[in-house]
Short mmCIF file of C-alpha atoms in Angstrom, two decimals:
data_model
loop_
_atom_site.label_atom_id
_atom_site.label_comp_id
_atom_site.label_asym_id
_atom_site.label_seq_id
_atom_site.Cartn_x
_atom_site.Cartn_y
_atom_site.Cartn_z
CA MET A 27 124.12 84.79 78.07
CA THR A 28 124.58 83.01 74.91
CA THR A 29 123.32 86.07 73.00
CA ARG A 30 126.03 89.31 73.14
CA ASP A 31 123.46 92.72 72.94
CA TRP A 32 121.37 93.72 69.57
CA PRO A 33 123.56 96.38 66.51
CA LEU A 34 124.13 100.11 68.61
CA TRP A 35 121.94 103.23 66.48
CA GLU A 36 122.25 106.90 66.91
CA VAL A 37 118.84 108.40 67.21
CA PHE A 38 117.63 111.63 65.36
CA VAL A 39 114.47 113.72 66.65
CA ARG A 40 112.78 116.39 64.35
CA ALA A 41 110.99 118.10 67.57
CA ARG A 42 108.60 119.62 65.43
CA ARG A 43 107.82 120.66 62.30
CA GLY A 44 110.12 123.96 60.47
CA LEU A 45 113.18 122.36 62.58
CA SER A 46 115.62 120.00 61.40
CA HIS A 47 116.62 116.25 63.04
CA SER A 48 118.47 116.42 66.35
CA HIS A 49 120.38 113.92 68.07
CA VAL A 50 118.52 112.75 70.82
CA GLY A 51 120.88 109.85 72.35
CA SER A 52 121.96 106.03 70.74
CA LEU A 53 120.18 102.64 71.42
CA HIS A 54 120.15 98.72 70.29
CA ALA A 55 118.20 97.30 68.28
CA PRO A 56 117.94 94.62 66.11
CA ASP A 57 117.25 95.78 63.05
CA ALA A 58 116.30 99.40 61.44
CA GLU A 59 112.54 99.07 61.86
CA MET A 60 113.10 98.44 66.18
CA ALA A 61 115.08 100.81 66.39
CA VAL A 62 113.10 103.37 64.55
CA ARG A 63 109.60 101.57 67.34
CA ASN A 64 112.37 101.47 70.51
CA ALA A 65 113.23 104.79 69.14
CA ARG A 66 110.05 106.47 69.48
CA ASP A 67 109.29 104.85 73.06
CA VAL A 68 112.51 106.01 74.47
CA PHE A 69 113.15 109.48 73.59
CA THR A 70 109.56 110.69 72.12
CA ARG A 71 107.72 109.86 75.23
CA ARG A 72 106.02 112.44 75.80
CA GLU A 73 105.22 114.00 72.18
CA GLU A 74 109.08 115.48 71.65
CA GLY A 75 109.65 114.79 68.28
CA VAL A 76 106.56 114.75 64.55
CA SER A 77 110.14 112.39 62.79
CA ILE A 78 112.62 110.25 63.63
CA TRP A 79 115.56 109.21 62.10
CA VAL A 80 117.98 106.26 62.93
CA VAL A 81 121.72 106.17 61.68
CA PRO A 82 124.14 102.27 62.01
CA ALA A 83 126.20 103.72 64.81
CA ALA A 84 129.15 101.97 63.16
CA ALA A 85 128.01 103.74 59.58
CA ILE A 86 129.34 107.56 60.85
CA SER A 87 132.90 108.63 60.11
CA ALA A 88 134.40 111.28 62.57
CA SER A 89 136.12 113.45 62.83
CA SER A 90 139.78 112.77 65.43
CA PRO A 91 139.18 114.77 68.77
CA ASP A 92 143.07 113.79 68.74
CA GLU A 93 143.32 116.56 65.41
CA LYS A 94 140.30 119.41 66.72
CA ASP A 95 143.23 122.06 66.84
CA ALA A 96 145.55 120.40 63.44
CA PHE A 97 141.59 119.92 61.52
CA PHE A 98 140.10 123.06 62.63
CA ASP A 99 142.80 125.60 62.53
CA PRO A 100 142.61 127.31 58.92
CA ALA A 101 138.87 128.50 60.27
CA ALA A 102 141.07 130.15 63.17
CA ASP A 103 142.26 133.59 61.43
CA LYS A 104 140.31 134.41 59.08
CA VAL A 105 138.13 136.59 60.50
CA TYR A 106 137.79 138.54 57.41
CA ARG A 107 134.87 135.81 57.11
CA HIS A 108 132.85 137.43 59.67
CA PRO A 109 130.15 140.34 59.39
CA THR A 110 131.98 142.35 62.06
CA PHE A 111 136.20 143.30 60.83
CA TYR A 112 135.00 145.57 58.90
CA SER A 113 134.86 148.84 59.75
CA VAL A 114 131.25 150.66 58.30
CA PRO A 115 131.35 155.42 58.37
CA ALA A 116 129.13 156.31 60.71
CA GLY A 117 126.02 156.78 60.06
CA VAL A 118 125.49 153.81 57.15
CA GLU A 119 122.57 151.85 57.13
CA HIS A 120 121.78 148.45 56.48
CA LEU A 121 124.72 147.61 54.98
CA MET B 8 126.99 110.47 68.37
CA TYR B 9 130.15 109.95 68.59
CA GLY B 10 131.38 107.56 64.96
CA ASN B 11 133.75 104.83 64.68
CA HIS B 12 132.07 103.14 67.60
CA GLY B 13 134.03 99.79 68.58
CA THR B 14 137.19 100.45 68.20
CA THR B 15 138.04 102.22 71.41
CA SER B 16 136.57 99.26 73.43
CA VAL B 17 139.03 98.79 76.71
CA PRO B 18 137.94 96.62 79.41
CA VAL B 19 136.28 98.55 82.71
CA ASP B 20 139.28 96.93 84.79
CA ALA B 21 142.56 97.46 82.54
CA PRO B 22 145.16 98.58 84.87
CA ALA B 23 145.23 102.49 84.44
CA ALA B 24 147.35 104.24 81.25
CA ASP B 25 149.84 107.09 83.38
CA ASP B 26 149.72 109.68 80.35
CA PRO B 27 150.90 113.09 82.32
CA THR B 28 150.45 115.06 79.56
CA VAL B 29 147.15 113.45 79.15
CA ASP B 30 146.47 114.52 82.57
CA ARG B 31 147.58 118.30 82.33
CA ASP B 32 145.68 119.13 79.33
CA PHE B 33 142.65 117.40 80.78
CA MET B 34 142.83 119.51 83.99
CA ALA B 35 143.41 122.97 82.27
CA LEU B 36 140.05 121.79 80.47
CA LEU B 37 138.13 120.80 83.44
CA ASP B 38 139.40 123.99 85.14
CA ASP B 39 138.06 126.08 83.21
CA ASP B 40 134.87 125.06 83.62
CA GLY B 41 134.82 122.53 79.40
CA ARG B 42 133.24 119.28 78.52
CA VAL B 43 134.52 116.62 78.53
CA GLU B 44 133.44 115.11 75.02
CA PRO B 45 133.78 110.62 73.70
CA ARG B 46 136.44 110.72 72.01
CA ASP B 47 139.18 112.83 73.94
CA ALA B 48 141.98 112.30 75.90
CA MET B 49 141.05 111.47 79.64
CA PRO B 50 142.47 109.99 82.82
CA ASP B 51 142.01 106.13 83.02
CA ALA B 52 140.49 106.62 86.40
CA TYR B 53 138.41 109.43 85.24
CA ARG B 54 137.49 107.15 82.43
CA ARG B 55 136.85 104.35 85.22
CA GLY B 56 135.66 106.02 87.88
CA LEU B 57 132.66 107.64 85.52
CA VAL B 58 131.89 103.92 84.17
CA ARG B 59 131.98 102.62 87.37
CA GLN B 60 129.05 105.96 89.32
CA ILE B 61 127.12 105.71 85.42
CA ALA B 62 126.85 101.97 85.27
CA GLN B 63 125.80 101.75 88.57
CA HIS B 64 123.62 104.36 88.43
CA ALA B 65 122.36 102.94 85.44
CA HIS B 66 121.54 99.48 87.37
CA SER B 67 119.56 101.05 89.85
CA GLU B 68 117.14 102.70 87.40
CA ILE B 69 115.89 99.05 86.30
CA ILE B 70 116.25 97.01 89.61
CA GLY B 71 113.99 100.27 90.99
CA MET B 72 111.05 99.50 88.83
CA GLN B 73 110.82 96.01 91.05
CA PRO B 74 109.37 98.21 94.18
CA GLU B 75 107.36 99.66 91.55
CA GLY B 76 106.18 97.20 89.10
CA SER B 77 104.47 94.79 91.66
CA TRP B 78 102.30 97.28 92.58
CA ILE B 79 100.64 97.87 88.80
CA GLY B 80 98.42 94.59 88.96
CA ARG B 81 97.10 96.25 92.61
CA ALA B 82 96.61 100.23 92.19
CA PRO B 83 94.26 101.45 94.08
CA SER B 84 92.47 103.36 90.00
CA LEU B 85 92.44 103.13 86.62
CA LYS B 86 94.16 105.77 86.38
CA ARG B 87 96.72 105.65 89.67
CA LYS B 88 97.86 102.82 87.37
CA ALA B 89 97.69 104.16 84.13
CA ILE B 90 100.45 106.78 86.41
CA LEU B 91 102.53 104.22 88.07
CA MET B 92 103.06 102.61 84.63
CA ALA B 93 104.01 105.55 83.20
CA LYS B 94 106.49 106.10 85.81
CA VAL B 95 107.96 102.13 85.70
CA GLN B 96 108.01 102.90 81.93
CA ASP B 97 110.18 106.07 82.43
CA GLU B 98 112.33 104.17 85.45
CA ALA B 99 113.30 101.98 82.37
CA GLY B 100 114.49 104.61 79.92
CA HIS B 101 116.25 106.12 81.99
CA GLY B 102 118.36 102.86 82.15
CA LEU B 103 118.52 103.33 78.43
CA TYR B 104 120.16 106.81 78.34
CA LEU B 105 122.39 105.46 81.14
CA TYR B 106 123.44 102.57 79.92
CA ALA B 107 124.05 104.83 76.86
CA ALA B 108 126.21 107.48 78.98
CA ALA B 109 128.39 104.67 79.80
CA GLU B 110 128.77 102.97 76.00
CA THR B 111 130.47 106.45 74.79
CA LEU B 112 133.08 105.42 77.38
CA GLY B 113 133.64 102.32 75.02
CA VAL B 114 132.00 99.35 78.10
CA ASP B 115 129.67 97.27 76.23
CA ARG B 116 126.27 97.91 77.54
CA ALA B 117 126.36 93.80 77.55
CA ASP B 118 129.32 94.40 80.21
CA LEU B 119 128.16 95.76 82.57
CA LEU B 120 124.08 93.32 83.13
CA ASP B 121 126.70 90.80 83.66
CA ARG B 122 128.57 92.74 85.58
CA LEU B 123 124.99 93.48 87.16
CA HIS B 124 123.94 89.90 87.67
CA THR B 125 126.74 88.69 88.83
CA GLY B 126 127.22 91.45 91.60
CA ARG B 127 130.28 93.28 90.59
CA GLN B 128 128.74 96.15 90.19
CA LYS B 129 126.56 97.54 92.60
CA TYR B 130 122.40 99.49 92.09
CA SER B 131 121.17 102.00 94.98
CA SER B 132 120.45 100.33 98.30
CA ILE B 133 117.62 102.17 98.47
CA PHE B 134 115.91 99.10 96.49
CA ASN B 135 116.27 96.68 98.79
CA TYR B 136 113.71 97.96 101.10
CA PRO B 137 109.99 96.82 100.39
CA THR B 138 106.56 97.77 99.37
CA PRO B 139 104.00 96.07 101.47
CA THR B 140 101.51 99.01 100.74
CA TRP B 141 99.62 101.50 98.41
CA ALA B 142 101.38 103.90 100.23
CA ASP B 143 104.48 102.78 99.78
CA ILE B 144 104.77 103.97 96.23
CA GLY B 145 103.56 107.62 97.11
CA ALA B 146 106.31 107.49 99.83
CA ILE B 147 108.97 106.13 97.10
CA GLY B 148 107.82 108.64 95.05
CA TRP B 149 107.61 111.82 97.37
CA LEU B 150 111.02 110.93 99.42
CA VAL B 151 113.07 108.49 97.20
CA ASP B 152 112.60 110.93 93.60
CA GLY B 153 113.22 113.63 95.98
CA ALA B 154 116.03 112.82 97.18
CA ALA B 155 116.75 111.19 93.96
CA ILE B 156 116.84 114.66 92.21
CA THR B 157 118.43 115.74 94.62
CA ASN B 158 120.91 114.41 93.87
CA GLN B 159 120.75 114.66 90.23
CA VAL B 160 120.35 118.06 88.70
CA PRO B 161 124.28 119.37 89.60
CA ILE B 162 124.63 116.40 87.83
CA THR B 163 123.20 117.76 84.82
CA LYS B 164 126.17 120.40 85.24
CA CYS B 165 129.35 117.00 85.02
CA SER B 166 131.98 117.21 83.15
CA TYR B 167 131.22 114.52 80.99
CA GLY B 168 129.14 115.90 78.32
CA PRO B 169 127.22 113.13 77.57
CA TYR B 170 126.74 111.70 81.51
CA ALA B 171 125.07 115.19 81.37
CA ARG B 172 122.69 115.74 78.60
CA ALA B 173 120.98 112.27 79.73
CA MET B 174 120.25 113.44 83.78
CA VAL B 175 118.85 116.30 82.01
CA ARG B 176 115.98 114.51 80.35
CA ILE B 177 116.03 112.46 83.55
CA CYS B 178 115.35 114.93 85.70
CA LYS B 179 112.71 116.97 83.75
CA GLU B 180 110.70 113.39 83.55
CA GLU B 181 111.73 112.45 86.77
CA SER B 182 109.34 115.95 88.89
CA PHE B 183 106.74 114.17 87.66
CA HIS B 184 107.85 111.37 89.82
CA GLN B 185 107.76 113.26 93.15
CA ARG B 186 105.14 114.98 92.04
CA GLN B 187 102.83 111.83 91.69
CA GLY B 188 103.69 110.63 95.01
CA PHE B 189 103.53 114.13 97.38
CA GLU B 190 99.63 113.08 95.82
CA ILE B 191 99.39 109.54 96.60
CA LEU B 192 100.10 110.59 99.87
CA HIS B 193 98.34 113.61 100.75
CA THR B 194 94.51 111.75 99.42
CA LEU B 195 95.96 108.55 101.80
CA SER B 196 96.25 111.28 104.32
CA HIS B 197 93.36 113.23 104.17
CA GLY B 198 91.15 109.83 103.77
CA SER B 199 90.54 107.06 106.25
CA PRO B 200 91.31 107.45 109.85
CA GLN B 201 93.65 104.20 107.94
CA GLN B 202 94.43 105.76 105.28
CA HIS B 203 96.42 108.71 106.74
CA ALA B 204 97.36 106.02 109.40
CA MET B 205 99.33 103.71 106.49
CA ALA B 206 100.52 107.05 104.72
CA GLN B 207 102.15 107.70 107.68
CA ASP B 208 103.53 104.23 108.65
CA ALA B 209 105.00 104.45 104.74
CA VAL B 210 106.88 107.90 105.26
CA ASP B 211 108.05 106.23 108.68
CA ARG B 212 110.09 103.58 107.14
CA TRP B 213 111.22 105.54 104.58
CA TRP B 214 112.63 108.72 105.57
CA TRP B 215 116.24 107.42 107.14
CA PRO B 216 116.82 105.31 104.56
CA SER B 217 116.01 108.42 101.47
CA LEU B 218 118.29 110.23 104.00
CA MET B 219 121.57 107.54 103.68
CA MET B 220 120.82 107.86 99.28
CA PHE B 221 123.19 110.86 99.87
CA GLY B 222 125.73 108.63 100.94
CA PRO B 223 127.83 108.79 104.47
CA PRO B 224 128.72 112.56 105.98
CA ASP B 225 131.55 114.57 104.33
CA ASP B 226 134.54 113.27 106.75
CA ASP B 227 133.60 109.31 105.40
CA SER B 228 133.43 109.77 102.03
CA PRO B 229 136.71 108.99 100.85
CA ASN B 230 136.02 109.51 96.84
CA SER B 231 134.37 112.29 96.84
CA ALA B 232 137.33 114.52 96.71
CA ARG B 233 138.24 113.73 93.48
CA SER B 234 135.27 113.56 92.43
CA MET B 235 134.20 117.16 92.78
CA ARG B 236 137.94 117.39 91.34
CA TRP B 237 136.69 115.92 88.15
CA GLY B 238 133.69 117.81 88.32
CA ILE B 239 131.59 114.96 88.57
CA LYS B 240 130.18 115.57 91.71
CA ARG B 241 129.19 119.09 92.38
CA PHE B 242 128.41 119.46 96.37
CA SER B 243 128.95 117.19 98.73
CA ASN B 244 126.73 114.28 100.37
CA ASP B 245 126.04 116.44 103.57
CA GLU B 246 125.04 119.13 101.59
CA LEU B 247 122.65 117.94 99.90
CA ARG B 248 121.47 115.93 102.34
CA GLN B 249 120.32 119.38 104.61
CA ARG B 250 119.05 120.28 100.82
CA PHE B 251 116.68 117.99 100.81
CA VAL B 252 115.73 117.97 104.18
CA ASP B 253 114.98 121.66 103.93
CA MET B 254 112.88 120.88 101.21
CA THR B 255 110.33 118.00 102.32
CA ALA B 256 110.20 118.86 106.43
CA PRO B 257 108.06 121.66 105.48
CA GLN B 258 106.16 119.80 102.23
CA SER B 259 105.38 117.28 105.08
CA HIS B 260 103.13 120.13 106.98
CA ALA B 261 101.11 120.00 104.04
CA LEU B 262 100.70 116.39 104.00
CA GLY B 263 99.32 116.08 107.55
CA LEU B 264 102.11 113.33 108.66
CA SER B 265 105.40 113.38 110.67
CA LEU B 266 108.37 112.23 109.97
CA PRO B 267 110.23 110.35 112.45
CA ASP B 268 112.99 112.25 113.78
CA PRO B 269 112.89 113.73 116.97
CA GLU B 270 115.03 116.07 116.52
CA LEU B 271 113.45 117.35 113.31
CA ALA B 272 113.34 121.20 114.10
CA PHE B 273 113.99 124.67 112.10
CA ASP B 274 117.33 126.00 112.90
CA ALA B 275 115.85 130.27 112.83
CA LEU B 276 120.14 130.93 112.79
CA THR B 277 121.09 129.27 110.01
CA GLY B 278 118.14 128.98 108.04
CA HIS B 279 117.80 125.42 108.09
CA TRP B 280 116.21 121.84 109.43
CA ARG B 281 118.68 120.51 111.83
CA TYR B 282 117.95 116.54 111.23
CA GLY B 283 119.11 113.45 114.40
CA GLU B 284 122.21 112.10 114.17
CA ILE B 285 122.21 109.17 110.85
CA ASP B 286 122.90 105.01 112.07
CA PHE B 287 125.11 104.57 109.06
CA THR B 288 125.67 101.24 110.47
CA GLU B 289 122.13 100.28 108.41
CA LEU B 290 123.76 101.45 104.82
CA PHE B 291 126.45 98.89 105.21
CA GLU B 292 124.79 96.07 106.07
CA VAL B 293 122.24 96.26 103.16
CA ILE B 294 125.49 97.84 100.72
CA LYS B 295 127.27 94.41 101.85
CA GLY B 296 123.62 92.65 100.99
CA ASN B 297 122.34 91.78 103.90
CA GLY B 298 119.46 94.04 102.99
CA PRO B 299 115.69 92.89 102.75
CA LEU B 300 115.71 91.90 99.63
CA ASN B 301 118.63 91.82 98.58
CA ALA B 302 119.14 88.11 97.39
CA GLN B 303 115.15 88.44 95.67
CA ARG B 304 115.89 92.14 93.82
CA MET B 305 119.17 90.60 91.68
CA ALA B 306 117.01 86.49 91.70
CA HIS B 307 114.07 88.13 90.05
CA ARG B 308 116.61 90.06 87.18
CA THR B 309 118.92 87.70 86.31
CA ASP B 310 115.23 85.53 85.96
CA ALA B 311 113.62 88.37 84.00
CA HIS B 312 116.61 88.97 81.95
CA GLU B 313 117.44 84.89 81.01
CA ARG B 314 113.77 84.64 80.31
CA GLY B 315 114.14 87.30 77.72
CA ASP B 316 117.59 85.38 75.39
CA TRP B 317 115.00 83.48 73.02
CA VAL B 318 113.43 86.92 71.81
CA ARG B 319 116.55 88.53 71.58
CA GLU B 320 117.76 85.72 69.93
CA ALA B 321 114.60 86.02 67.86
CA ALA B 322 114.74 89.14 67.00
CA LEU B 323 118.48 89.19 65.71
CA GLY B 324 116.96 85.93 63.43
CA TYR B 325 114.42 87.89 61.62
CA ALA B 326 116.82 90.58 61.13
CA ALA B 327 119.86 88.45 59.64
CA LYS B 328 116.40 86.64 57.58
CA HIS B 329 115.28 90.03 55.76
CA ALA B 330 118.97 91.43 55.64
CA ARG B 331 119.68 88.29 53.33
CA THR B 332 116.39 88.15 51.55
CA GLU B 333 117.57 92.45 50.78
CA ALA B 334 120.21 91.29 49.63
CA VAL B 335 119.19 88.77 47.32
CA ALA B 336 116.19 91.27 45.74
#
């Protein structure tokens, strides 16, 4: 084999108007145009989408799973950010 | 989308790195029925076992296009031809979902294909059987895809996220595959006497190999216990096989076809269908490479891959040229 694989792309599909694009998987393609066409054939053969985004997998930066505890810790002790933290006197409505 | 692709690439055969902390945290996560995601710390044996299983699954989808693909040009009507093309295209898609899932574990699809082409990784033995008649396409859909669905549905809840998600898509799509096969057999079975005989012959040939798709019996399945512990396998080979027999035996009556097992009988006591002993020497022979079509399937696969090389290269050349033009403009 002389040619190794094409670059990897992450694929996002908008299932229908009114929804955001969601990650559905990844595929290999030589360029962005082919990635969009391949994504149509791989992920929307049954009308699962009305719009497709493709992003080079190498262009994505992500938080590290090793640091996930420390990284997300600051939110863990701030229950007052949720409405259920507050007590409301009986009979008070629409609050 | 897992980010930082290519930074965690590890050869499939890399020696296991034993890290007791990883194992302890990992088992706690599994005990909690949690899901493992790409780039999580995981025992090396878990990762390598998954790569092997997902790759073998992907290879099976790709090789599985051959027995049916050979009938696209000979399908008996335009409707059947369109359906068969859609089905074979689905199998290609399933292979792609699975290769992508394997790649999240730090391997390259190109390497996995090399392993298939050089015989270092296997595919399901069922695809080494021939499809001499149109009824075989019906039997493959009804029995082979039926067995595959029975095997795959529990994997939608397996511990590795990308594999489970790929399997959700695959199972959704497979259900049409099984129904179209059932319909082909039903039509033939209720057609002329010759058509009925053709349907019966195909079912006679595919029944036992389909039962073997669930693997060796539980007491002879060395890797099963570990796969269960790791949440990759949810039910034993024999449990799944029984589930399949319980579903298909009554369906055969609706088809008006018999199953080639004189011992097949409903056991009112257990509520299950009892079936005769399976001759696993045949399965092991086919796995060893002595099935009817092992050599032909591999030759066709490697030939198609090599002949596609110039297309892959040309597409890359075109992409590189356009990238340069855009950089200048």
